[in-house]
Amino acid sequence: MSRYTYDNNDIIYALASAWGNSPIAVIRVSGDGSIKKFSELFSASETLLKAFSHTIHYGKIIDPDSKEAVDEILVAIFRDGRSYTGQESLEINCHGNIIGIEAIFKVLEKQGFRSAYPGEFTFRAFMNGKVDLTQAEAVMEIVNSQSEIAHSLALKRLEGNLFNLINEIKIKVVDALAVIELQLDYEEDEIIDETHFPKEAIEGALKRVESLLDTYTIGRLYSEGCRVVLAGSTNTGKSTLFNLLLKEERSIVSEIHGTTRDYIEAKTHLEGIPISLYDTAGLRDSKDSIEQEGIRRTRGLIKESDLVLLVVDSSIDGYKLSPEEQILAKEEKTIVVCNKTDLGNVAVLEGSYPLSAKTAEGFKTLKEEIVKRLQKGSPKTDGSTVVIESARQKKELNRACEALKHSLEYFKETLPLDIIAVELNEALDALGSLSGEVTSEDILENIFSNFCVGK
Amino acid sequence: MSRYTYDNNDIIYALASAWGNSPIAVIRVSGDGSIKKFSELFSASETLLKAFSHTIHYGKIIDPDSKEAVDEILVAIFRDGRSYTGQESLEINCHGNIIGIEAIFKVLEKQGFRSAYPGEFTFRAFMNGKVDLTQAEAVMEIVNSQSEIAHSLALKRLEGNLFNLINEIKIKVVDALAVIELQLDYEEDEIIDETHFPKEAIEGALKRVESLLDTYTIGRLYSEGCRVVLAGSTNTGKSTLFNLLLKEERSIVSEIHGTTRDYIEAKTHLEGIPISLYDTAGLRDSKDSIEQEGIRRTRGLIKESDLVLLVVDSSIDGYKLSPEEQILAKEEKTIVVCNKTDLGNVAVLEGSYPLSAKTAEGFKTLKEEIVKRLQKGSPKTDGSTVVIESARQKKELNRACEALKHSLEYFKETLPLDIIAVELNEALDALGSLSGEVTSEDILENIFSNFCVGK
């Protein structure tokens, strides 16, 4: 259950541009009667009331109590049916100052406008038929995308490519169902023979559903990205490797053991794959309670990571992995990096990657291995293909896939036609849920409440 | 000299909303021919070419090389003379994703648009007579303002209150100068008698200039804010006081000495005064090189601060200030805070403020003292008065003030009229510089280069 009740007629507002000081900020307002209500706060109210859709008007926003100007603004008017939400809407273009934005919010609240829930503008767009559910999801994916490929994939979904593909599949299933139901109406034995069974249509639908399901790993990889953790003892050069991966100085690099008391997180991407990179506290026994806490967090990060780079100082004579490191080194998701090869006197462990984080020698090979491991044999994409990304989409496609498979099996087993029809209807229902046609209010509210405010 | 040459006919662009992921971002474009040039990148190019000023158009921005859509956008059209800059302009409303914004930048660059210099849009607005120099400065002050009072003061300047006041003063000086020059044309002795000398006009102008100069301290206080540093030994509860001042948990509060290795900065405000608050490393001798570095930085922060809160643990029996703290305690800008009064057994130092940062007992009194010290007897303002804020404004007013004073002195000394006229002209020049009428290109470029990009 969502914490919010989206189905209402409130006039809602939210900051739609990023939070922070900047030349311009954009506040979105949507709801029936919003233009009339807002005009009461606006110095050029008459102009606003008579304004055509998609026009911009200069004026001051006035506090109804003090009658003082709160800001000089531009207001864009969107009439009923022609806005993002499909409702009468406006966009306030104000000075991008946090104090000023908050002052405008106060004035809007006085006028009875309500701060929007997460995703509430897009929820209204969906309810008013401006976008389907896959496009609504694409909107958020575009906002959150962390690489060019991810951005391009999401834009394709927003353009309706996924929606169109789902519709093509649905047409095949509807065709098959029509044949079956015709048989059901006229045939007495309720069994269908080989020549009349719409095998080709169902198999065609199934094939497309399956290949769409195959894109999930890659879609997930580019949208969610991966968590890569740098682990190992203190003073092995983890921070130097961290900086090398970021190509800029973000972490403190120090000669003293246990410098990085807690973990440092940074965002980057390798070949279009978004990476959350963690530089962690060295794994060593410590009596310092803060350091102990840091090591506890390191262990937590390793557990939740997609890939661990276990960094070892290969310049130390007779270097040995600690018992904890030995276990970690054997895990499938671990790459052992033998660092400090520049210091000579090197003992590179078997199956590990030699590196000088200082001179970047060996870095190219290591980076290639990292990308290879993260892709896990997923098909590559340049961003131009249709790809699914959300767990919800995967779930519905799985349901459609199972139902289509069952319908083929049941035919083979010469089960009655009405049982086959149930499966085809189940497949249609799953595909309808995917695009949001047959999705319940509760589920919808849950989906939209994961969006960001202002969208 | 500014690093940039502002006087050019380039088509410029910049992100005008804050940098970050959000539903919407706004990219500003300005320059002659910008609509035509942009239309070549836009899916609905014909619509754009024919569009009226202040209208909004939906379409896709297309990469001219790949012919692929880069984003779905709304474009607002501002025709010549009706835009912020006074030039033909447009505003691109795109998805607020950093990757997507950068992709649009690339496409704009391909079309020959140039990334704008700091303040370049406002520079063009000034050159095209859309704003005077005090209003141009007010634009930046609004964006940067850190409290409601600061925001309100800057908004008043943007509305032209300072400009109008300067003009009133100028009228008085011009009147006085007219009388003097009339005398110069017709009188032979070039000396003026008491009855003809425009003493009242000059004194009136001087009075207004002086009272405007008096507002500088308060203008500065609200616009620039103050730096307040929490200093003292480790484990005296600095972080607890830091959190109390911020009213939220931002700093790590720990029982172990030397936790805060480096300083933590946070922004807040007390009674409308913007505060940069620093929680610093404890001042103690340490062999840990990182800790030593932290202490070195603390000393630097103290030096640059407006106010130091020297926090002392008053619960320790026979507590003594270190030699360094003793010197610090005597400085005019230091308030000694005797913390941990909740632990009983308290020895409050003379002239210090007792406090329990834990229970907030004594906090109200301390806060009042902080505000009093920061205001340093400046006149209070509720944000509705005209106040100067920039060092440049102060300098020009000082110049006007000196010249007006000289003109009165020279009259007393019965110096020739043409010498008095020189002083009045000097005052007019200073006032003209203030509003930007007689300011040189070089100086202008220097002023605008301190603005932010996109404004």
mmCIF file of N, CA and C in Angstrom, chain A residues 34 51 72 116 124 127 157 225 250 254 258 267 300-301 400 446 449:
data_model
loop_
_atom_site.group_PDB
_atom_site.id
_atom_site.type_symbol
_atom_site.label_atom_id
_atom_site.label_comp_id
_atom_site.label_asym_id
_atom_site.label_seq_id
_atom_site.Cartn_x
_atom_site.Cartn_y
_atom_site.Cartn_z
ATOM 1 N N SER A 34 -6.475 25.831 -11.334
ATOM 2 C CA SER A 34 -5.199 26.349 -10.833
ATOM 3 C C SER A 34 -4.864 27.730 -11.408
ATOM 4 N N ALA A 51 -5.266 34.318 -20.815
ATOM 5 C CA ALA A 51 -4.127 33.813 -21.593
ATOM 6 C C ALA A 51 -4.453 32.517 -22.331
ATOM 7 N N GLU A 72 9.906 38.295 -8.657
ATOM 8 C CA GLU A 72 9.538 38.579 -10.045
ATOM 9 C C GLU A 72 9.614 37.261 -10.798
ATOM 10 N N ALA A 116 3.118 18.368 -3.858
ATOM 11 C CA ALA A 116 2.826 17.125 -4.582
ATOM 12 C C ALA A 116 3.518 15.924 -3.956
ATOM 13 N N ARG A 124 -0.924 11.705 -12.755
ATOM 14 C CA ARG A 124 -2.050 12.393 -13.401
ATOM 15 C C ARG A 124 -1.944 12.287 -14.934
ATOM 16 N N MET A 127 -3.203 8.834 -15.707
ATOM 17 C CA MET A 127 -4.654 8.725 -15.524
ATOM 18 C C MET A 127 -5.409 9.460 -16.636
ATOM 19 N N ARG A 157 12.201 4.110 -24.618
ATOM 20 C CA ARG A 157 10.969 3.645 -23.959
ATOM 21 C C ARG A 157 9.967 4.781 -23.862
ATOM 22 N N GLY A 225 23.081 0.104 -12.502
ATOM 23 C CA GLY A 225 24.515 0.143 -12.321
ATOM 24 C C GLY A 225 24.993 -0.910 -11.346
ATOM 25 N N ARG A 250 39.596 12.429 -5.157
ATOM 26 C CA ARG A 250 38.462 12.623 -4.258
ATOM 27 C C ARG A 250 38.725 12.040 -2.882
ATOM 28 N N SER A 254 46.968 8.672 2.031
ATOM 29 C CA SER A 254 47.870 8.952 3.147
ATOM 30 C C SER A 254 48.736 7.745 3.435
ATOM 31 N N GLY A 258 44.978 2.996 8.347
ATOM 32 C CA GLY A 258 43.646 3.274 8.891
ATOM 33 C C GLY A 258 43.179 4.701 8.684
ATOM 34 N N LYS A 267 30.489 8.212 -7.606
ATOM 35 C CA LYS A 267 29.802 7.711 -8.798
ATOM 36 C C LYS A 267 30.695 7.883 -10.010
ATOM 37 N N GLY A 300 29.767 -5.150 5.454
ATOM 38 C CA GLY A 300 28.404 -4.980 4.933
ATOM 39 C C GLY A 300 28.420 -4.602 3.462
ATOM 40 N N LEU A 301 29.324 -3.690 3.106
ATOM 41 C CA LEU A 301 29.431 -3.248 1.710
ATOM 42 C C LEU A 301 29.850 -4.387 0.796
ATOM 43 N N ALA A 400 3.319 -13.558 -18.539
ATOM 44 C CA ALA A 400 2.845 -13.760 -19.913
ATOM 45 C C ALA A 400 3.543 -14.965 -20.530
ATOM 46 N N ASN A 446 1.611 2.530 -5.713
ATOM 47 C CA ASN A 446 2.904 2.034 -5.262
ATOM 48 C C ASN A 446 4.006 2.326 -6.266
ATOM 49 N N SER A 449 4.706 6.162 -6.250
ATOM 50 C CA SER A 449 5.282 6.709 -5.020
ATOM 51 C C SER A 449 6.796 6.497 -4.979
#
